[in-house]
Amino acid sequence: MIADATQTMGFQTEAKRLLHLMIHSLYSNREIFLRELISNASDAIDKHRFAVINDGSLASGADYRIRVSADAEAKTITIDDNGIGMSRDEVVDNLGTIAKSGTAAFMEQLSGDQKQDSQLIGQFGVGFYSSFIVADRVVVVTRKAGESRATRWESAGEDEFTVSEAERESPGTTITIHLKADADEFADSWRVRSVIKKYSDHISVPVMMPKPSQPGDEEEDQADQERRRA
Ligand code: ADP
Ligand code: MG
């Protein structure tokens, strides 16, 4: 039963420094968090595609897509993918530590100029933590392809995070960002749409959003479509 309990864990020291920076220093160009999370979702879908080819026991995810929804009332934005997902151990490793040597280089290159610094984030692959530029709290629910159990990761970004067992119908990852009061523009569908259009150039899967014309409607369309037609 111990494995099922909620575990509270501390971020690795380097991760803590980075999170502190995200939360307290990067106010300009905040929208890049969305680029980072969509890019991670796209990577996870590519990994799933690859895994299907290499593992006959995995069902293919023919309808690969990224779904983004903004909830103005709850002040949340959610990014959902049907990619490879993460096991519990992977969640702890990938979202609790910074294993990449690039991060030290990133920290060294920081100029103190917020616009310039926030542009460095993407280049150095410190993507996921950029969600804390706009988040009070981030909740990740993920299930690895080929596994039946799902994992919930939750953090307010400062020192620690929790992991616990969760339910998820199918493999993939859902990231829910509870927005800071001064970042609630990202709970607005129109605002989110325009950011997606700007950053979905290199994304090979459709980014879907609920149709803005019909609130409450289940219908959705491709948020990056206009750009694709152009
Ligand atoms: P990078 O994308 O450069 O590896 P990130 O900080 O953006 O760095 O993400 C860290 C790691 O977390 C990724 O390498 C990946 O293993 C995992 N990860 C993040 N988002 C997802 C996702 N949507 N699905 C599966 N794994 C993810
Ligand atoms: Mg990334």
PDB file of C-alpha atoms and ligand atoms in Angstrom:
ATOM      1  CA  MET A   1       0.000   0.000   0.000  1.00  0.00           C
ATOM      2  CA  ILE A   2       2.951   2.314   0.526  1.00  0.00           C
ATOM      3  CA  ALA A   3       3.337   2.835  -3.221  1.00  0.00           C
ATOM      4  CA  ASP A   4      -0.235   4.114  -3.385  1.00  0.00           C
ATOM      5  CA  ALA A   5       0.203   6.763  -0.732  1.00  0.00           C
ATOM      6  CA  THR A   6       0.751  10.404  -1.542  1.00  0.00           C
ATOM      7  CA  GLN A   7       4.464  11.117  -1.337  1.00  0.00           C
ATOM      8  CA  THR A   8       5.830  14.579  -0.738  1.00  0.00           C
ATOM      9  CA  MET A   9       9.250  15.129  -2.240  1.00  0.00           C
ATOM     10  CA  GLY A  10      11.652  18.034  -2.480  1.00  0.00           C
ATOM     11  CA  PHE A  11      12.841  19.479  -5.757  1.00  0.00           C
ATOM     12  CA  GLN A  12      16.507  18.983  -6.519  1.00  0.00           C
ATOM     13  CA  THR A  13      18.528  22.086  -5.585  1.00  0.00           C
ATOM     14  CA  GLU A  14      19.138  23.130  -9.174  1.00  0.00           C
ATOM     15  CA  ALA A  15      15.452  22.702  -9.993  1.00  0.00           C
ATOM     16  CA  LYS A  16      14.580  24.874  -7.009  1.00  0.00           C
ATOM     17  CA  ARG A  17      16.793  27.684  -8.271  1.00  0.00           C
ATOM     18  CA  LEU A  18      15.201  27.502 -11.660  1.00  0.00           C
ATOM     19  CA  LEU A  19      11.687  27.463 -10.251  1.00  0.00           C
ATOM     20  CA  HIS A  20      12.466  30.443  -8.089  1.00  0.00           C
ATOM     21  CA  LEU A  21      13.578  32.286 -11.188  1.00  0.00           C
ATOM     22  CA  MET A  22      10.431  31.334 -13.084  1.00  0.00           C
ATOM     23  CA  ILE A  23       8.164  32.443 -10.291  1.00  0.00           C
ATOM     24  CA  HIS A  24       9.837  35.677  -9.272  1.00  0.00           C
ATOM     25  CA  SER A  25      11.789  37.075 -12.175  1.00  0.00           C
ATOM     26  CA  LEU A  26      10.283  36.300 -15.538  1.00  0.00           C
ATOM     27  CA  TYR A  27       7.399  38.624 -16.171  1.00  0.00           C
ATOM     28  CA  SER A  28       7.876  39.480 -19.803  1.00  0.00           C
ATOM     29  CA  ASN A  29       7.032  37.137 -22.614  1.00  0.00           C
ATOM     30  CA  ARG A  30       5.072  34.936 -20.227  1.00  0.00           C
ATOM     31  CA  GLU A  31       3.188  33.242 -23.025  1.00  0.00           C
ATOM     32  CA  ILE A  32       6.200  31.079 -23.879  1.00  0.00           C
ATOM     33  CA  PHE A  33       5.052  28.563 -21.245  1.00  0.00           C
ATOM     34  CA  LEU A  34       2.412  27.473 -23.750  1.00  0.00           C
ATOM     35  CA  ARG A  35       4.988  26.957 -26.478  1.00  0.00           C
ATOM     36  CA  GLU A  36       7.016  24.788 -24.083  1.00  0.00           C
ATOM     37  CA  LEU A  37       4.065  22.634 -22.998  1.00  0.00           C
ATOM     38  CA  ILE A  38       2.806  22.149 -26.558  1.00  0.00           C
ATOM     39  CA  SER A  39       6.306  21.215 -27.623  1.00  0.00           C
ATOM     40  CA  ASN A  40       6.492  18.622 -24.813  1.00  0.00           C
ATOM     41  CA  ALA A  41       3.095  17.229 -25.825  1.00  0.00           C
ATOM     42  CA  SER A  42       4.275  16.966 -29.415  1.00  0.00           C
ATOM     43  CA  ASP A  43       7.500  15.205 -28.327  1.00  0.00           C
ATOM     44  CA  ALA A  44       5.427  12.757 -26.258  1.00  0.00           C
ATOM     45  CA  ILE A  45       3.290  11.957 -29.310  1.00  0.00           C
ATOM     46  CA  ASP A  46       6.390  11.387 -31.431  1.00  0.00           C
ATOM     47  CA  LYS A  47       7.691   9.031 -28.729  1.00  0.00           C
ATOM     48  CA  HIS A  48       4.396   7.155 -28.782  1.00  0.00           C
ATOM     49  CA  ARG A  49       4.530   6.814 -32.566  1.00  0.00           C
ATOM     50  CA  PHE A  50       8.037   5.437 -32.260  1.00  0.00           C
ATOM     51  CA  ALA A  51       7.106   3.069 -29.420  1.00  0.00           C
ATOM     52  CA  VAL A  52       4.225   1.625 -31.427  1.00  0.00           C
ATOM     53  CA  ILE A  53       6.592   0.770 -34.269  1.00  0.00           C
ATOM     54  CA  ASN A  54       9.014  -0.920 -31.890  1.00  0.00           C
ATOM     55  CA  ASP A  55       6.600  -2.687 -29.565  1.00  0.00           C
ATOM     56  CA  GLY A  56       3.912  -4.812 -31.184  1.00  0.00           C
ATOM     57  CA  SER A  57       1.919  -5.003 -27.947  1.00  0.00           C
ATOM     58  CA  LEU A  58       1.173  -1.269 -27.929  1.00  0.00           C
ATOM     59  CA  ALA A  59      -2.018  -0.059 -29.537  1.00  0.00           C
ATOM     60  CA  SER A  60      -1.425   2.697 -32.043  1.00  0.00           C
ATOM     61  CA  GLY A  61      -2.856   6.101 -31.273  1.00  0.00           C
ATOM     62  CA  ALA A  62      -4.178   6.873 -34.721  1.00  0.00           C
ATOM     63  CA  ASP A  63      -5.954  10.051 -33.672  1.00  0.00           C
ATOM     64  CA  TYR A  64      -2.962  11.843 -32.233  1.00  0.00           C
ATOM     65  CA  ARG A  65      -3.857  15.330 -31.060  1.00  0.00           C
ATOM     66  CA  ILE A  66      -3.062  17.970 -28.495  1.00  0.00           C
ATOM     67  CA  ARG A  67      -6.022  19.540 -26.732  1.00  0.00           C
ATOM     68  CA  VAL A  68      -5.874  22.927 -25.085  1.00  0.00           C
ATOM     69  CA  SER A  69      -8.757  24.331 -23.092  1.00  0.00           C
ATOM     70  CA  ALA A  70      -9.078  27.509 -21.104  1.00  0.00           C
ATOM     71  CA  ASP A  71     -11.584  27.880 -18.290  1.00  0.00           C
ATOM     72  CA  ALA A  72     -12.225  31.519 -17.455  1.00  0.00           C
ATOM     73  CA  GLU A  73     -14.318  30.703 -14.411  1.00  0.00           C
ATOM     74  CA  ALA A  74     -11.883  28.264 -12.824  1.00  0.00           C
ATOM     75  CA  LYS A  75      -8.923  30.376 -14.039  1.00  0.00           C
ATOM     76  CA  THR A  76      -7.167  27.369 -15.463  1.00  0.00           C
ATOM     77  CA  ILE A  77      -5.597  26.323 -18.717  1.00  0.00           C
ATOM     78  CA  THR A  78      -5.242  22.635 -19.557  1.00  0.00           C
ATOM     79  CA  ILE A  79      -2.939  20.972 -22.061  1.00  0.00           C
ATOM     80  CA  ASP A  80      -3.757  17.368 -22.856  1.00  0.00           C
ATOM     81  CA  ASP A  81      -1.974  14.909 -25.128  1.00  0.00           C
ATOM     82  CA  ASN A  82      -2.367  11.263 -26.082  1.00  0.00           C
ATOM     83  CA  GLY A  83       1.367  10.688 -26.264  1.00  0.00           C
ATOM     84  CA  ILE A  84       3.647   8.254 -24.461  1.00  0.00           C
ATOM     85  CA  GLY A  85       2.858   9.407 -20.897  1.00  0.00           C
ATOM     86  CA  MET A  86       5.091   8.839 -17.875  1.00  0.00           C
ATOM     87  CA  SER A  87       5.448   6.143 -15.230  1.00  0.00           C
ATOM     88  CA  ARG A  88       5.585   7.209 -11.598  1.00  0.00           C
ATOM     89  CA  ASP A  89       9.387   6.952 -11.556  1.00  0.00           C
ATOM     90  CA  GLU A  90       9.620   8.987 -14.739  1.00  0.00           C
ATOM     91  CA  VAL A  91       7.372  11.657 -13.260  1.00  0.00           C
ATOM     92  CA  VAL A  92       9.663  11.988 -10.243  1.00  0.00           C
ATOM     93  CA  ASP A  93      12.785  12.022 -12.418  1.00  0.00           C
ATOM     94  CA  ASN A  94      11.542  14.283 -15.178  1.00  0.00           C
ATOM     95  CA  LEU A  95       9.522  16.783 -13.160  1.00  0.00           C
ATOM     96  CA  GLY A  96      11.477  16.806  -9.897  1.00  0.00           C
ATOM     97  CA  THR A  97      15.067  17.119 -10.999  1.00  0.00           C
ATOM     98  CA  ILE A  98      17.115  18.717 -13.690  1.00  0.00           C
ATOM     99  CA  ALA A  99      19.264  16.020 -15.136  1.00  0.00           C
ATOM    100  CA  LYS A 100      20.365  18.095 -18.076  1.00  0.00           C
ATOM    101  CA  SER A 101      23.741  19.760 -18.048  1.00  0.00           C
ATOM    102  CA  GLY A 102      22.277  22.526 -20.202  1.00  0.00           C
ATOM    103  CA  THR A 103      20.552  24.012 -17.205  1.00  0.00           C
ATOM    104  CA  ALA A 104      23.754  25.085 -15.510  1.00  0.00           C
ATOM    105  CA  ALA A 105      24.710  26.822 -18.747  1.00  0.00           C
ATOM    106  CA  PHE A 106      21.299  28.458 -18.828  1.00  0.00           C
ATOM    107  CA  MET A 107      21.707  29.814 -15.320  1.00  0.00           C
ATOM    108  CA  GLU A 108      25.108  31.234 -16.236  1.00  0.00           C
ATOM    109  CA  GLN A 109      23.788  32.985 -19.317  1.00  0.00           C
ATOM    110  CA  LEU A 110      21.063  34.841 -17.497  1.00  0.00           C
ATOM    111  CA  SER A 111      21.503  38.499 -18.182  1.00  0.00           C
ATOM    112  CA  GLY A 112      19.026  40.003 -15.763  1.00  0.00           C
ATOM    113  CA  ASP A 113      17.103  41.312 -18.761  1.00  0.00           C
ATOM    114  CA  GLN A 114      13.773  39.552 -18.423  1.00  0.00           C
ATOM    115  CA  LYS A 115      12.844  39.461 -22.064  1.00  0.00           C
ATOM    116  CA  GLN A 116      16.185  38.051 -23.074  1.00  0.00           C
ATOM    117  CA  ASP A 117      16.220  35.604 -20.190  1.00  0.00           C
ATOM    118  CA  SER A 118      12.787  34.247 -20.936  1.00  0.00           C
ATOM    119  CA  GLN A 119      13.889  33.612 -24.500  1.00  0.00           C
ATOM    120  CA  LEU A 120      16.737  31.516 -23.180  1.00  0.00           C
ATOM    121  CA  ILE A 121      14.294  29.175 -21.479  1.00  0.00           C
ATOM    122  CA  GLY A 122      13.339  27.318 -24.624  1.00  0.00           C
ATOM    123  CA  GLN A 123      16.861  27.035 -25.926  1.00  0.00           C
ATOM    124  CA  PHE A 124      18.078  25.355 -22.779  1.00  0.00           C
ATOM    125  CA  GLY A 125      15.282  22.850 -22.530  1.00  0.00           C
ATOM    126  CA  VAL A 126      13.995  23.973 -19.178  1.00  0.00           C
ATOM    127  CA  GLY A 127      10.558  23.935 -20.690  1.00  0.00           C
ATOM    128  CA  PHE A 128       8.221  22.312 -18.201  1.00  0.00           C
ATOM    129  CA  TYR A 129       9.159  24.580 -15.316  1.00  0.00           C
ATOM    130  CA  SER A 130       8.176  27.598 -17.379  1.00  0.00           C
ATOM    131  CA  SER A 131       4.565  26.751 -16.451  1.00  0.00           C
ATOM    132  CA  PHE A 132       5.352  28.344 -13.095  1.00  0.00           C
ATOM    133  CA  ILE A 133       5.780  31.718 -14.783  1.00  0.00           C
ATOM    134  CA  VAL A 134       1.975  31.858 -14.818  1.00  0.00           C
ATOM    135  CA  ALA A 135       0.954  29.164 -12.339  1.00  0.00           C
ATOM    136  CA  ASP A 136       0.045  29.201  -8.675  1.00  0.00           C
ATOM    137  CA  ARG A 137      -0.200  25.453  -8.859  1.00  0.00           C
ATOM    138  CA  VAL A 138       0.351  22.833 -11.537  1.00  0.00           C
ATOM    139  CA  VAL A 139      -1.322  19.420 -11.614  1.00  0.00           C
ATOM    140  CA  VAL A 140      -0.099  16.691 -13.948  1.00  0.00           C
ATOM    141  CA  VAL A 141      -2.023  13.459 -14.471  1.00  0.00           C
ATOM    142  CA  THR A 142      -0.204  11.015 -16.684  1.00  0.00           C
ATOM    143  CA  ARG A 143      -0.366   7.380 -17.724  1.00  0.00           C
ATOM    144  CA  LYS A 144       2.386   5.641 -19.580  1.00  0.00           C
ATOM    145  CA  ALA A 145       1.472   3.669 -22.696  1.00  0.00           C
ATOM    146  CA  GLY A 146       1.427  -0.027 -21.843  1.00  0.00           C
ATOM    147  CA  GLU A 147       0.711   0.582 -18.144  1.00  0.00           C
ATOM    148  CA  SER A 148      -2.655   0.592 -16.386  1.00  0.00           C
ATOM    149  CA  ARG A 149      -1.812   2.875 -13.488  1.00  0.00           C
ATOM    150  CA  ALA A 150      -1.714   6.624 -13.717  1.00  0.00           C
ATOM    151  CA  THR A 151       0.192   9.137 -11.591  1.00  0.00           C
ATOM    152  CA  ARG A 152      -0.745  12.558 -10.300  1.00  0.00           C
ATOM    153  CA  TRP A 153       1.988  15.142  -9.716  1.00  0.00           C
ATOM    154  CA  GLU A 154       1.166  18.405  -8.059  1.00  0.00           C
ATOM    155  CA  SER A 155       3.190  21.418  -7.006  1.00  0.00           C
ATOM    156  CA  ALA A 156       3.011  25.089  -6.146  1.00  0.00           C
ATOM    157  CA  GLY A 157       6.560  25.335  -7.440  1.00  0.00           C
ATOM    158  CA  GLU A 158       8.499  26.565  -4.459  1.00  0.00           C
ATOM    159  CA  ASP A 159      10.128  23.665  -2.620  1.00  0.00           C
ATOM    160  CA  GLU A 160       8.263  20.460  -3.017  1.00  0.00           C
ATOM    161  CA  PHE A 161       5.863  18.409  -5.054  1.00  0.00           C
ATOM    162  CA  THR A 162       3.590  15.477  -4.338  1.00  0.00           C
ATOM    163  CA  VAL A 163       3.026  12.294  -6.299  1.00  0.00           C
ATOM    164  CA  SER A 164       0.127   9.926  -5.858  1.00  0.00           C
ATOM    165  CA  GLU A 165      -1.745   7.292  -7.778  1.00  0.00           C
ATOM    166  CA  ALA A 166      -4.473   8.489 -10.110  1.00  0.00           C
ATOM    167  CA  GLU A 167      -7.005   7.352 -12.675  1.00  0.00           C
ATOM    168  CA  ARG A 168      -6.689   7.995 -16.368  1.00  0.00           C
ATOM    169  CA  GLU A 169      -8.740   6.282 -19.030  1.00  0.00           C
ATOM    170  CA  SER A 170      -6.039   6.099 -21.657  1.00  0.00           C
ATOM    171  CA  PRO A 171      -2.322   6.787 -22.025  1.00  0.00           C
ATOM    172  CA  GLY A 172      -1.124  10.364 -22.246  1.00  0.00           C
ATOM    173  CA  THR A 173      -0.637  13.422 -20.107  1.00  0.00           C
ATOM    174  CA  THR A 174      -2.913  16.189 -18.867  1.00  0.00           C
ATOM    175  CA  ILE A 175      -1.379  19.323 -17.393  1.00  0.00           C
ATOM    176  CA  THR A 176      -3.666  21.713 -15.561  1.00  0.00           C
ATOM    177  CA  ILE A 177      -2.325  25.125 -14.696  1.00  0.00           C
ATOM    178  CA  HIS A 178      -4.066  27.066 -11.960  1.00  0.00           C
ATOM    179  CA  LEU A 179      -3.250  30.582 -13.037  1.00  0.00           C
ATOM    180  CA  LYS A 180      -1.886  33.338 -10.863  1.00  0.00           C
ATOM    181  CA  ALA A 181      -4.330  36.207 -10.449  1.00  0.00           C
ATOM    182  CA  ASP A 182      -2.206  38.443 -12.681  1.00  0.00           C
ATOM    183  CA  ALA A 183      -1.948  35.784 -15.409  1.00  0.00           C
ATOM    184  CA  ASP A 184      -5.647  35.105 -15.888  1.00  0.00           C
ATOM    185  CA  GLU A 185      -5.433  36.343 -19.486  1.00  0.00           C
ATOM    186  CA  PHE A 186      -4.424  32.736 -20.237  1.00  0.00           C
ATOM    187  CA  ALA A 187      -7.831  31.532 -19.087  1.00  0.00           C
ATOM    188  CA  ASP A 188      -9.270  33.415 -22.063  1.00  0.00           C
ATOM    189  CA  SER A 189      -9.819  31.211 -25.130  1.00  0.00           C
ATOM    190  CA  TRP A 190      -9.182  33.984 -27.644  1.00  0.00           C
ATOM    191  CA  ARG A 191      -5.914  34.952 -26.067  1.00  0.00           C
ATOM    192  CA  VAL A 192      -4.835  31.313 -25.902  1.00  0.00           C
ATOM    193  CA  ARG A 193      -5.789  30.742 -29.541  1.00  0.00           C
ATOM    194  CA  SER A 194      -3.628  33.606 -30.703  1.00  0.00           C
ATOM    195  CA  VAL A 195      -0.652  32.290 -28.728  1.00  0.00           C
ATOM    196  CA  ILE A 196      -1.142  28.807 -30.187  1.00  0.00           C
ATOM    197  CA  LYS A 197      -1.223  30.190 -33.725  1.00  0.00           C
ATOM    198  CA  LYS A 198       2.028  31.937 -33.055  1.00  0.00           C
ATOM    199  CA  TYR A 199       3.875  28.928 -31.702  1.00  0.00           C
ATOM    200  CA  SER A 200       2.538  25.857 -33.482  1.00  0.00           C
ATOM    201  CA  ASP A 201       4.662  26.147 -36.624  1.00  0.00           C
ATOM    202  CA  HIS A 202       6.825  23.104 -36.083  1.00  0.00           C
ATOM    203  CA  ILE A 203       4.082  21.036 -34.436  1.00  0.00           C
ATOM    204  CA  SER A 204       3.129  18.041 -36.559  1.00  0.00           C
ATOM    205  CA  VAL A 205      -0.125  17.154 -34.755  1.00  0.00           C
ATOM    206  CA  PRO A 206      -3.335  19.198 -34.612  1.00  0.00           C
ATOM    207  CA  VAL A 207      -3.786  21.472 -31.621  1.00  0.00           C
ATOM    208  CA  MET A 208      -7.493  21.383 -30.803  1.00  0.00           C
ATOM    209  CA  MET A 209      -9.561  23.813 -28.763  1.00  0.00           C
ATOM    210  CA  PRO A 210     -13.252  23.950 -27.892  1.00  0.00           C
ATOM    211  CA  LYS A 211     -15.037  26.158 -30.422  1.00  0.00           C
ATOM    212  CA  PRO A 212     -15.131  29.655 -28.948  1.00  0.00           C
ATOM    213  CA  SER A 213     -18.409  30.543 -30.649  1.00  0.00           C
ATOM    214  CA  GLN A 214     -20.305  27.927 -28.714  1.00  0.00           C
ATOM    215  CA  PRO A 215     -19.428  28.028 -25.038  1.00  0.00           C
ATOM    216  CA  GLY A 216     -20.329  24.853 -23.219  1.00  0.00           C
ATOM    217  CA  ASP A 217     -20.532  23.033 -26.532  1.00  0.00           C
ATOM    218  CA  GLU A 218     -18.515  19.841 -26.864  1.00  0.00           C
ATOM    219  CA  GLU A 219     -17.456  20.778 -30.376  1.00  0.00           C
ATOM    220  CA  GLU A 220     -13.868  21.685 -31.030  1.00  0.00           C
ATOM    221  CA  ASP A 221     -11.723  22.785 -33.910  1.00  0.00           C
ATOM    222  CA  GLN A 222      -8.122  23.099 -34.792  1.00  0.00           C
ATOM    223  CA  ALA A 223      -6.744  26.149 -33.023  1.00  0.00           C
ATOM    224  CA  ASP A 224      -3.740  26.465 -35.317  1.00  0.00           C
ATOM    225  CA  GLN A 225      -5.831  26.041 -38.461  1.00  0.00           C
ATOM    226  CA  GLU A 226      -5.829  29.571 -39.831  1.00  0.00           C
ATOM    227  CA  ARG A 227      -2.074  29.579 -39.962  1.00  0.00           C
ATOM    228  CA  ARG A 228      -2.068  26.199 -41.711  1.00  0.00           C
ATOM    229  CA  ARG A 229      -4.406  27.441 -44.419  1.00  0.00           C
ATOM    230  CA  ALA A 230      -2.349  30.567 -44.977  1.00  0.00           C
TER     231      ALA A 230
HETATM  232  P1  ADP B   1      12.807  18.781 -22.442  1.00  0.00           P
HETATM  233  O1  ADP B   1      11.533  18.847 -23.227  1.00  0.00           O
HETATM  234  O2  ADP B   1      13.878  19.659 -23.036  1.00  0.00           O
HETATM  235  O3  ADP B   1      13.291  17.385 -22.214  1.00  0.00           O
HETATM  236  P2  ADP B   1      11.180  19.754 -20.303  1.00  0.00           P
HETATM  237  O4  ADP B   1      11.473  20.445 -19.020  1.00  0.00           O
HETATM  238  O5  ADP B   1      10.304  20.503 -21.246  1.00  0.00           O
HETATM  239  O6  ADP B   1      12.559  19.413 -20.989  1.00  0.00           O
HETATM  240  O7  ADP B   1      10.535  18.359 -19.984  1.00  0.00           O
HETATM  241  C1  ADP B   1      11.217  17.477 -19.113  1.00  0.00           C
HETATM  242  C2  ADP B   1      10.846  16.037 -19.378  1.00  0.00           C
HETATM  243  O8  ADP B   1       9.552  15.751 -18.839  1.00  0.00           O
HETATM  244  C3  ADP B   1      10.755  15.665 -20.848  1.00  0.00           C
HETATM  245  O9  ADP B   1      12.011  15.324 -21.375  1.00  0.00           O
HETATM  246  C4  ADP B   1       9.830  14.451 -20.786  1.00  0.00           C
HETATM  247  O10 ADP B   1      10.550  13.279 -20.444  1.00  0.00           O
HETATM  248  C5  ADP B   1       8.906  14.784 -19.628  1.00  0.00           C
HETATM  249  N1  ADP B   1       7.632  15.353 -20.100  1.00  0.00           N
HETATM  250  C6  ADP B   1       7.251  16.650 -20.059  1.00  0.00           C
HETATM  251  N2  ADP B   1       6.035  16.828 -20.612  1.00  0.00           N
HETATM  252  C7  ADP B   1       5.607  15.596 -21.001  1.00  0.00           C
HETATM  253  C8  ADP B   1       4.423  15.090 -21.641  1.00  0.00           C
HETATM  254  N3  ADP B   1       3.415  15.898 -22.003  1.00  0.00           N
HETATM  255  N4  ADP B   1       4.346  13.756 -21.869  1.00  0.00           N
HETATM  256  C9  ADP B   1       5.353  12.927 -21.518  1.00  0.00           C
HETATM  257  N5  ADP B   1       6.493  13.336 -20.920  1.00  0.00           N
HETATM  258  C10 ADP B   1       6.632  14.652 -20.661  1.00  0.00           C
HETATM  259 MG    MG B   2      10.426  20.579 -23.423  1.00  0.00          MG
END
